[in-house]
Short mmCIF file of C-alpha atoms and ligand atoms in Angstrom, two decimals:
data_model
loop_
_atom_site.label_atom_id
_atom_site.label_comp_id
_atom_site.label_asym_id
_atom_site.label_seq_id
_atom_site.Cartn_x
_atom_site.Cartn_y
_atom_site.Cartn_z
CA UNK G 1 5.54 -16.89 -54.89
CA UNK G 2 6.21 -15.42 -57.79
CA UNK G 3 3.63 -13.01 -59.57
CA UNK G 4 2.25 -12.73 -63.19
CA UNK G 5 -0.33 -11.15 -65.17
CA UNK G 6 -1.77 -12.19 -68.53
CA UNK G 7 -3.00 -10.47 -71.07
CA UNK G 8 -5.99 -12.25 -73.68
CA UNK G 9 -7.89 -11.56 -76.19
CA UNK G 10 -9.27 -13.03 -79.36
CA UNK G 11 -9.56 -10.88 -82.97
CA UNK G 12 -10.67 -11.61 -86.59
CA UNK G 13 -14.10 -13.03 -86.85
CA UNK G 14 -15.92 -14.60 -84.29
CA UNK G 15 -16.81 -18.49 -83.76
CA UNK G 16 -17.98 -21.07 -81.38
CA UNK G 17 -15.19 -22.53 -79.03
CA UNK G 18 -13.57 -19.03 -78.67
CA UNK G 19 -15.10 -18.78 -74.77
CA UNK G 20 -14.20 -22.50 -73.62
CA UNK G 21 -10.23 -21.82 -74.59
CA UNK G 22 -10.52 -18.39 -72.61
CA UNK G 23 -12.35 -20.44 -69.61
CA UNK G 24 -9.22 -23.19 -69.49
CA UNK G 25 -6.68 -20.27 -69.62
CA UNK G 26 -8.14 -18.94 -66.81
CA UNK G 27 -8.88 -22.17 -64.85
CA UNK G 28 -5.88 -23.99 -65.69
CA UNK G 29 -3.55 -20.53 -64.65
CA UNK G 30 -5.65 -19.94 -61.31
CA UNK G 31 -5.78 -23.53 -60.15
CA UNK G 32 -4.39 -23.48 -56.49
CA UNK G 33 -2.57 -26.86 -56.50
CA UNK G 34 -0.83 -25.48 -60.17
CA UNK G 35 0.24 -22.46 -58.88
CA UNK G 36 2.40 -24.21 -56.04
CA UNK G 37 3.48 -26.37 -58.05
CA UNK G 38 4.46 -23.42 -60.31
CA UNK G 39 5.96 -21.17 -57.36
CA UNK G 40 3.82 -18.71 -59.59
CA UNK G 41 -0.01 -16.58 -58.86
CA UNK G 42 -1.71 -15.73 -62.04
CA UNK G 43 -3.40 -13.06 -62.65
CA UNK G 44 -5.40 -13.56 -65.72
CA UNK G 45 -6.73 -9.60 -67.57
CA UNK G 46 -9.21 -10.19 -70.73
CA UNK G 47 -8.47 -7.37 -73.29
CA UNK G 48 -11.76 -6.29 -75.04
CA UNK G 49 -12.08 -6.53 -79.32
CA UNK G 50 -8.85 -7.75 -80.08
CA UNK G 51 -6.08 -5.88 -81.21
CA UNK G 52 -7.59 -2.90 -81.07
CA UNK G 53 -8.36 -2.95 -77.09
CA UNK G 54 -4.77 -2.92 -76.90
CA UNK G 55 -4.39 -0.15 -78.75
CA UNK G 56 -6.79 1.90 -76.72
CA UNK G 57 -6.17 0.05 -73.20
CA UNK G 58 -3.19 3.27 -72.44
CA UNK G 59 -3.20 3.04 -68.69
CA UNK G 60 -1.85 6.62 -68.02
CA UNK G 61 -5.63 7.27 -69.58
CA UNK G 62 -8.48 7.11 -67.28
CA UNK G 63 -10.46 5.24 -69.64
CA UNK G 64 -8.30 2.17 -70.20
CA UNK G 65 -10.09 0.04 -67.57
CA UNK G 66 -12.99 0.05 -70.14
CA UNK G 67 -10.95 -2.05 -72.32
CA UNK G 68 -10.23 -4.70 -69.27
CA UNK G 69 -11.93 -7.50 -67.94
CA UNK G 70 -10.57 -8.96 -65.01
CA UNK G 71 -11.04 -13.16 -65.14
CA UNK G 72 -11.40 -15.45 -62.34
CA UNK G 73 -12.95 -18.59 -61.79
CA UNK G 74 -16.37 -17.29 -61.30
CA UNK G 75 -16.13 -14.82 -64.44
CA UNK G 76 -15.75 -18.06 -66.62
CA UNK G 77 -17.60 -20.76 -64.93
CA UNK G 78 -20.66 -21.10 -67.80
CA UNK G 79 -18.68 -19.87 -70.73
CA UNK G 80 -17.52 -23.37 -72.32
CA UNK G 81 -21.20 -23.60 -73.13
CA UNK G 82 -21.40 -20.01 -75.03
CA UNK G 83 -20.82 -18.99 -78.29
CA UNK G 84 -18.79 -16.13 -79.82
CA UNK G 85 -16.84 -14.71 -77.70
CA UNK G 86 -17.38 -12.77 -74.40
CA UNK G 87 -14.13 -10.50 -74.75
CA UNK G 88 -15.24 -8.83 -78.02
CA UNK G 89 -13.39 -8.98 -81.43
CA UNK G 90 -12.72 -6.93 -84.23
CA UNK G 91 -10.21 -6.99 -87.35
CA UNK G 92 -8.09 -4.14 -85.95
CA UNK G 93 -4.59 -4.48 -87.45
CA UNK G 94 -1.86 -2.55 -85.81
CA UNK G 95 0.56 -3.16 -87.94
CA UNK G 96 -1.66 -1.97 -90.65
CA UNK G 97 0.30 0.46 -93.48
CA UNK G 98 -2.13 2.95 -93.67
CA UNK G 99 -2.33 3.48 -89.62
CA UNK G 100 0.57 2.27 -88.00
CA UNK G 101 -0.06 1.50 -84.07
CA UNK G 102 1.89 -1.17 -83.16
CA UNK G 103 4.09 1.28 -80.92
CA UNK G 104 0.87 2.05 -79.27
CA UNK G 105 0.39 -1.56 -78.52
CA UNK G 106 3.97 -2.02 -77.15
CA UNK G 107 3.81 0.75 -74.23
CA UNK G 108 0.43 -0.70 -73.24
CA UNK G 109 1.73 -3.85 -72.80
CA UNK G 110 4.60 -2.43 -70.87
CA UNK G 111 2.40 -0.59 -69.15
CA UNK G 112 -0.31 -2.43 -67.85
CA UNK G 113 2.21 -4.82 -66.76
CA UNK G 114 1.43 -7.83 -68.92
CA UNK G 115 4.11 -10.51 -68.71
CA UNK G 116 2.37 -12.72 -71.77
CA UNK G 117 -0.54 -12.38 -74.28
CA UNK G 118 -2.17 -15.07 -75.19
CA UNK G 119 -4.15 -14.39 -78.82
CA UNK G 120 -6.82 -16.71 -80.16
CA UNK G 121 -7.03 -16.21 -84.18
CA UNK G 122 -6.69 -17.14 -87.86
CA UNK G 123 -3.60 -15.97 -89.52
CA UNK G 124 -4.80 -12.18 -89.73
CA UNK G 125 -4.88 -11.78 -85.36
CA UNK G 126 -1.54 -14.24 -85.52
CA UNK G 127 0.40 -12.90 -87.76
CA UNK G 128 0.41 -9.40 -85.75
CA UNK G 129 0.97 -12.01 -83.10
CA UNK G 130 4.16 -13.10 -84.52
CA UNK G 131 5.33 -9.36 -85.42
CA UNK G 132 4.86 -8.55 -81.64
CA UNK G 133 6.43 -11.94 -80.76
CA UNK G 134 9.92 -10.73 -82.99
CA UNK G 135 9.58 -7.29 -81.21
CA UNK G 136 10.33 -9.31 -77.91
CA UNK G 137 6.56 -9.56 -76.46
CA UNK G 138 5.76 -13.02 -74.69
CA UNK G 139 3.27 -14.18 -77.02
CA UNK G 140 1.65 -17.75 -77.12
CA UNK G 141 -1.50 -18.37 -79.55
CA UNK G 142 -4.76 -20.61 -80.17
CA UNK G 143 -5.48 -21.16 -83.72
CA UNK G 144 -9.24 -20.42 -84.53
CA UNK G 145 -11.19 -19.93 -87.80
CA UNK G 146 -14.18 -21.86 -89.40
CA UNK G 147 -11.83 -21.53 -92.39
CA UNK G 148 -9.47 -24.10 -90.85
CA UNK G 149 -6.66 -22.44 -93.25
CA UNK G 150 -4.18 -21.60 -90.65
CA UNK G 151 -0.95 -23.65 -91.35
CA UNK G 152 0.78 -25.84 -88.96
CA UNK G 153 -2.50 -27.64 -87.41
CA UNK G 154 -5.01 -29.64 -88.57
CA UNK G 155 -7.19 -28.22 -86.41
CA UNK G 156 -8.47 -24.81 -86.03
CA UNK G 157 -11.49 -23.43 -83.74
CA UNK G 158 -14.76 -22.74 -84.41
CA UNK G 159 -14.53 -25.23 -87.66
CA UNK G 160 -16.41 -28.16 -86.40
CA UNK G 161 -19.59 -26.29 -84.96
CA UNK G 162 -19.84 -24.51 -88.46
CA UNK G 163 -19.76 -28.11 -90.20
CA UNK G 164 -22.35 -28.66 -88.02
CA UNK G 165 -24.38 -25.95 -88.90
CA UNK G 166 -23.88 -26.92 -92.23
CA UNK G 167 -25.15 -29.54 -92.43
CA UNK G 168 -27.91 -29.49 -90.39
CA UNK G 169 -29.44 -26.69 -92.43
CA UNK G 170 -28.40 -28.69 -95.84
CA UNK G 171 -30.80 -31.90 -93.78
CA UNK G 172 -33.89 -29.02 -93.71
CA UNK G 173 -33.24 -27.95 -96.96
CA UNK G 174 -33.74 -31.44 -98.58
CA UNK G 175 -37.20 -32.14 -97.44
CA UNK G 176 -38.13 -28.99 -99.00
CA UNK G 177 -36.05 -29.43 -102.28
CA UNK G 178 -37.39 -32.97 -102.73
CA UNK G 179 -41.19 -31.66 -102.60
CA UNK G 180 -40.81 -29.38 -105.23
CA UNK G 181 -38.18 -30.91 -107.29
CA UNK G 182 -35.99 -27.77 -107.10
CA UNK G 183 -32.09 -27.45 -106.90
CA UNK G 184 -30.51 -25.50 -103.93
CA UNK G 185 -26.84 -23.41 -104.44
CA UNK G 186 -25.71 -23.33 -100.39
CA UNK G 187 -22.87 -20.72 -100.00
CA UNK G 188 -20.68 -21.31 -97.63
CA UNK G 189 -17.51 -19.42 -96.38
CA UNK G 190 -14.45 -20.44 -97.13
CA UNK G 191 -12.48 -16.89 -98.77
CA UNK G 192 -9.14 -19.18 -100.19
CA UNK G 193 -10.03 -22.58 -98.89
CA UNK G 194 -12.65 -24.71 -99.60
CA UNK G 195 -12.26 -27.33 -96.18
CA UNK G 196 -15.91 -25.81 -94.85
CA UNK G 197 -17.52 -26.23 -98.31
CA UNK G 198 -15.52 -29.90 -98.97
CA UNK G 199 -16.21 -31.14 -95.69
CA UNK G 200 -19.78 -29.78 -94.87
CA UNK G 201 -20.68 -30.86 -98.68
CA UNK G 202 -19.42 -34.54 -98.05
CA UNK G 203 -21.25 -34.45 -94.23
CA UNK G 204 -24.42 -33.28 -95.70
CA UNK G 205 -24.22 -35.82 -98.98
CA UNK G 206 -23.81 -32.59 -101.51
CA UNK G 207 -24.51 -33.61 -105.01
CA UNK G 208 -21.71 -31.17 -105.99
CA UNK G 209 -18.97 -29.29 -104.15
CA UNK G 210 -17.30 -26.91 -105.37
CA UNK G 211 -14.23 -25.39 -103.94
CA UNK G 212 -11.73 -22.22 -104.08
CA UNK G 213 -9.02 -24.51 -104.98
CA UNK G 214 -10.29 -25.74 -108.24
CA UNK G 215 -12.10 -23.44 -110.80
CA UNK G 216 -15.00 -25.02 -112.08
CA UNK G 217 -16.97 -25.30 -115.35
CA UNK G 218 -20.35 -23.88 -115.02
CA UNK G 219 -21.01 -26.40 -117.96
CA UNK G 220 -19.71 -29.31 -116.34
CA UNK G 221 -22.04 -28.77 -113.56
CA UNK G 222 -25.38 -28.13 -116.04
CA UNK G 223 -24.30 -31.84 -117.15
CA UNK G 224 -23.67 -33.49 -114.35
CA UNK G 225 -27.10 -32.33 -112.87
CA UNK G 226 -29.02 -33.26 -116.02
CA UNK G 227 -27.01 -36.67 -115.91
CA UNK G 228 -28.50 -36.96 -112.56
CA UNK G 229 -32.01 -36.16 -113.65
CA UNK G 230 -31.78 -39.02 -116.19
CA UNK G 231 -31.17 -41.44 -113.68
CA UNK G 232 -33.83 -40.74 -111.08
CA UNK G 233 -32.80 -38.02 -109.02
CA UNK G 234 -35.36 -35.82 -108.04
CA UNK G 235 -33.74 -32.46 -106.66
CA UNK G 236 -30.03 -31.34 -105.58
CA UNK G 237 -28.06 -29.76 -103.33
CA UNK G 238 -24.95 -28.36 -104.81
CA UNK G 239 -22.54 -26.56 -101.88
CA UNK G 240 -20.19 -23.43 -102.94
CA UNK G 241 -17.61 -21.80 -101.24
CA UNK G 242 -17.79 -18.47 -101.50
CA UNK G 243 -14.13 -17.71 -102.55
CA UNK G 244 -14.68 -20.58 -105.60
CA UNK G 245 -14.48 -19.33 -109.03
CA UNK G 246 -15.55 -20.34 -112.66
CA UNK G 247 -13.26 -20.65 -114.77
CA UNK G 248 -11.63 -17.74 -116.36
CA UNK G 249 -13.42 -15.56 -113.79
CA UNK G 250 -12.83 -14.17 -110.46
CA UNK G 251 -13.79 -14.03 -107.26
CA UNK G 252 -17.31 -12.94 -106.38
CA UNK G 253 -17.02 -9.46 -104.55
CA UNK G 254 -20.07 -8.12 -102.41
CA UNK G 255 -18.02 -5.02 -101.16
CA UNK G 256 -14.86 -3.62 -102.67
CA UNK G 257 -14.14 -2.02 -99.32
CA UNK G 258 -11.33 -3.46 -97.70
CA UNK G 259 -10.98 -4.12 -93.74
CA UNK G 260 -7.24 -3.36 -91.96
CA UNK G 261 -5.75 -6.40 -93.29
CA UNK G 262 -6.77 -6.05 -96.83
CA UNK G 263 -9.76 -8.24 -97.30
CA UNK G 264 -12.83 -7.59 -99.45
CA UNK G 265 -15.92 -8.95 -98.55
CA UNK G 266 -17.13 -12.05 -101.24
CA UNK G 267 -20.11 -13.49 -101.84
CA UNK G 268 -22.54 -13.68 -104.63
CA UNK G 269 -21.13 -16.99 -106.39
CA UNK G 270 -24.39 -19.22 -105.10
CA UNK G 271 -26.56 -16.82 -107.13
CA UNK G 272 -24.38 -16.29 -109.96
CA UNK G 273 -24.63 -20.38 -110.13
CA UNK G 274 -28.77 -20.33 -109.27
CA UNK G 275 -29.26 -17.92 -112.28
CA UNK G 276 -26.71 -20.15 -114.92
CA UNK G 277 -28.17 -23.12 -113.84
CA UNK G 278 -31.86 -22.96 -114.19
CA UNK G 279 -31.34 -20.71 -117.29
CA UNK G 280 -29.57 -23.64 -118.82
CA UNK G 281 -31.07 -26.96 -117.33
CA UNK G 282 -35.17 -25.04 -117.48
CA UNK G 283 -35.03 -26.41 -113.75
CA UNK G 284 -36.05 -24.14 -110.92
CA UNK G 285 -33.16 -23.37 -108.77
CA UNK G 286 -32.52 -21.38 -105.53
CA UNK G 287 -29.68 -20.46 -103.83
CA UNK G 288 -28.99 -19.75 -100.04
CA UNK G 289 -25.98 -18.18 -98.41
CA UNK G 290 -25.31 -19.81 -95.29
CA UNK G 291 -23.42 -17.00 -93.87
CA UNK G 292 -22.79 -15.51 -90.44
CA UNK G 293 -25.20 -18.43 -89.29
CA UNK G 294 -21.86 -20.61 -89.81
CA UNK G 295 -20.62 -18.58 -87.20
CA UNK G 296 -22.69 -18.40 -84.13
CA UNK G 297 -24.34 -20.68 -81.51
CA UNK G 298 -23.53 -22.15 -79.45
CA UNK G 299 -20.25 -24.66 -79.84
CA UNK G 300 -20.58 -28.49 -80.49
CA UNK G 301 -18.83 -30.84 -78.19
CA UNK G 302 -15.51 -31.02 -80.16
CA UNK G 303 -14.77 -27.36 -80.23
CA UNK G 304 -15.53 -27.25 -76.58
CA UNK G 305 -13.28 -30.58 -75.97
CA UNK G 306 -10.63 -28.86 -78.08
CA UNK G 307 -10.74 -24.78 -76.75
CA UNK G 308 -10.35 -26.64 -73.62
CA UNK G 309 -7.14 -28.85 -74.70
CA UNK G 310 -5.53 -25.37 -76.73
CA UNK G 311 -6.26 -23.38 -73.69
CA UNK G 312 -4.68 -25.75 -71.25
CA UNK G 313 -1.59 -26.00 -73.59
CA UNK G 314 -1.16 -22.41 -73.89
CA UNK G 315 -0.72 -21.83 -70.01
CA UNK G 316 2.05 -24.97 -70.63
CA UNK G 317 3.75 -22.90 -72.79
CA UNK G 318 3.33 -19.79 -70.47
CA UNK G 319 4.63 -21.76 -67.88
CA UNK G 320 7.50 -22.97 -69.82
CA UNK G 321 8.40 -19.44 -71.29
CA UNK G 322 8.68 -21.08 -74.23
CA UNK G 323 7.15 -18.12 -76.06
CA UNK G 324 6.57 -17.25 -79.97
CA UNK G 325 4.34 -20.16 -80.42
CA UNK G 326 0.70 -21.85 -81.97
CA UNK G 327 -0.62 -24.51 -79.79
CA UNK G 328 -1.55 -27.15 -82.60
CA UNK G 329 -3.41 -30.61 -83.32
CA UNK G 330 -2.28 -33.10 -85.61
CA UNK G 331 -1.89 -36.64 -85.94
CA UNK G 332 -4.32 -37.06 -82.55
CA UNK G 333 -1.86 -35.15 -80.19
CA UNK G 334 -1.49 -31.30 -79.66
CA UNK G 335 1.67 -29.67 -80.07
CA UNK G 336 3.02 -26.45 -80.92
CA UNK G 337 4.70 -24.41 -83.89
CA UNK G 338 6.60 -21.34 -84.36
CA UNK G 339 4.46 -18.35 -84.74
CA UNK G 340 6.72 -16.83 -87.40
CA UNK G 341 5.97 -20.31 -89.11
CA UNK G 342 2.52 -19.80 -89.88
CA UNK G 343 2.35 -16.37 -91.78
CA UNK G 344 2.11 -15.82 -95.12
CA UNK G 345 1.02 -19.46 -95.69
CA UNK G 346 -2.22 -21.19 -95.70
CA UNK G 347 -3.85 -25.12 -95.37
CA UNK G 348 -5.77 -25.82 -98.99
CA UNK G 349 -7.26 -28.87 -99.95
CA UNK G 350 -5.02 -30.73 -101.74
CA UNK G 351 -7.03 -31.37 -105.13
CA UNK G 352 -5.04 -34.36 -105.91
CA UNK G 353 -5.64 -36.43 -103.58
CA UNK G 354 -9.01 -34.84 -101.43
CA UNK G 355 -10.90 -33.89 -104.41
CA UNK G 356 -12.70 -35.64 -107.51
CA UNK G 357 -12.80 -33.10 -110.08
CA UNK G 358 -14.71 -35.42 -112.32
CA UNK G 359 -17.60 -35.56 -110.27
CA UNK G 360 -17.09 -31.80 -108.53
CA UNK G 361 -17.28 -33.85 -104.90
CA UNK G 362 -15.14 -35.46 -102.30
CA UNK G 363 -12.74 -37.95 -103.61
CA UNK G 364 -13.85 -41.84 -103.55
CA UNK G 365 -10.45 -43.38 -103.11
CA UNK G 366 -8.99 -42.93 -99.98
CA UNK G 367 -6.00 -45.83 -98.97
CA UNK G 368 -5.23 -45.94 -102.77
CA UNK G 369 -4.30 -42.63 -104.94
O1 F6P L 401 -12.87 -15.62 -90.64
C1 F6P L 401 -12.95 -15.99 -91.97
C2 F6P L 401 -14.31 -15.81 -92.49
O2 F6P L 401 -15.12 -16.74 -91.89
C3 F6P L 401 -14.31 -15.89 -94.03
O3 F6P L 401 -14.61 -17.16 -94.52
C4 F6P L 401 -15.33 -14.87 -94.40
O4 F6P L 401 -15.05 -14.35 -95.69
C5 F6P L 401 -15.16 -13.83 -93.35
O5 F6P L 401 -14.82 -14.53 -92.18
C6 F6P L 401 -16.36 -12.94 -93.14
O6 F6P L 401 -16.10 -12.09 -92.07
P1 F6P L 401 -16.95 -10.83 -91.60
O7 F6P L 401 -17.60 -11.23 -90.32
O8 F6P L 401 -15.95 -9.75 -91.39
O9 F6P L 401 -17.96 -10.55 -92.67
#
């Protein structure tokens, strides 16, 4: 039988589903009967925090085995069920101008022997995917992000959990905003696209949406809640994405620092909108930034269903050596696309035809444009 090692690991933020894709790599590459069939043993080697584990994993060092995990079976058994992600992350960009290690990376992965990565990401951890990938590294890759902005699949980990989260804290919210009459501003993430804000606004029954992909008018939305008031409504809940903009302004920035791919960290926009609001309407108005909770817990039954469908169609591809690819979903099947496909281009919400910018809310025609 033929022998092989992988390499895996899973970099930019964190979300739920990350741990049931690792646990079906694992499986689905160990499983006896597969391996025969294969002619091929497995050997499956979890890289800690990313990108940058294999940039410190040298194994002529003695401390390299500190950025290792070894997965079997056992090692994964539970981890479907968990959230985050037991292998560590961090936004560690080799390729990165200012620090250049992506020759470090390449004699690591010659030299620890890996035969194929496998990287679970958004388009940051992929697109140093696809640079290795050109470089001649056996790369295959699981698209993740609660963003769900990575091109080339309609589906992206860790998105459907966070809807979830979403709106189950937008549910708690209301019995409290109804009592005292009060609107809420709910920041979500969402840095270029607004799919988390759009679709956790329209799960939740937002009163207003508003979205990175269409600057708003911060008079539009005094109206529309004094409109509102005049027919009966008794509070709101207006959802923001935290890259949206008013317009003739910019994006809100919390920190200008920028992390190793060149992002600055937003937020601010839900009380930006609190403050304009009530100082223009006279009605009391809070705002809440959902936040990291977006992020964590553990994963819903789709992002467990689907880690375990990518994970299971990376190893095809493995398998295959059909290398330089995204495992994808769309139109109810998975699939795949070229890495080098993906970078440099995102998935927006199409305002045409998935937005109502009258109302500032998900669109109310859906078979007719
Ligand atoms: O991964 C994308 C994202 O969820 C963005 O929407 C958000 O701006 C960012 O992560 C926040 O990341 P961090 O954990 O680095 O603050």
């Amino acid at each position: 039988m033929r022998k092989s090692r992988i390499g895996i690991l899973t970099g930019g933020g964190d979300c739920a589903g990350l741990n049931s894709a690792i646990k079906w790599v694992v499986k689905t590459s160990l499983d006896d009967r597969l391996q025969r069939e294969r002619d091929t043993s497995y050997e499956i080697i979890g890289i800690r925090d990313g990108w940058k584990g294999l940039v410190a994993a040298d194994p002529s060092r003695g401390d390299a085995q500190e950025w290792l995990m070894p997965l079997d079976q056992n090692v994964v058994r539970t981890w479907d069920r968990l959230g985050g992600t037991m292998l560590g992350t961090s936004r560690t960009n080799p390729y990165s101008p200012k620090n250049d290690q992506s020759r470090k990376v390449l004699g690591n992965i010659q030299g620890l022997g890996l035969d194929a990565i496998v990287a679970i990401g958004g388009e940051d951890t992929l697109g140093v995917a696809s640079k290795l990938s050109q470089e001649g590294v056996s790369v295959v890759a699981i698209p993740k992000t609660i963003d769900k902005d990575l091109w080339g699949t309609d589906y992206a980990l860790g998105f459907e959990t966070a809807l979830n989260v979403i709106t189950e804290e937008i549910d708690r919210l209301r019995t409290t905003a109804g009592s005292h009459k009060r609107i809420f501003v709910v920041e979500t993430m969402g840095r270029t696209a607004g799919w988390l804000a759009l679709e956790g606004g329209e799960s939740a029954g937002a009163f207003i949406i508003l979205i990175p992909e269409y600057d708003f008018s911060v008079q539009k939305i005094n109206d529309l809640v004094l409109e509102g008031r005049r027919q009966g409504a008794r509070y709101e809940i207006i959802v923001v994405a935290e890259g949206a903009k008013p317009s003739g302004g910019g994006e809100f920035i919390r920190d200008q620092g920028e992390d190793s791919f060149g992002h600055k960290i937003l937020g601010g926009i839900g009380d930006y909108l609190a403050t304009e609001i009530s100082g223009a309407t006279k009605l009391e108005t809070r705002s809440l930034v959902l936040s990291h909770l977006q992020r964590g817990g553990a994963p819903c039954a789709y992002d467990r269903r689907m880690g375990r469908y990518f994970g299971i169609a990376a190893v095809d591809l493995i398998v295959a050596r059909d290398f330089g690819k995204m495992v994808s979903y769309g139109n109810g099947r998975i699939g795949t696309v070229p890495l080098k496909d993906i970078v440099g281009r995102l998935s927006l919400v199409d305002v045409a035809t998935q937005y109502d910018t009258e109302r500032y809310n998900g669109r109310r025609t859906i078979l007719s444009r």
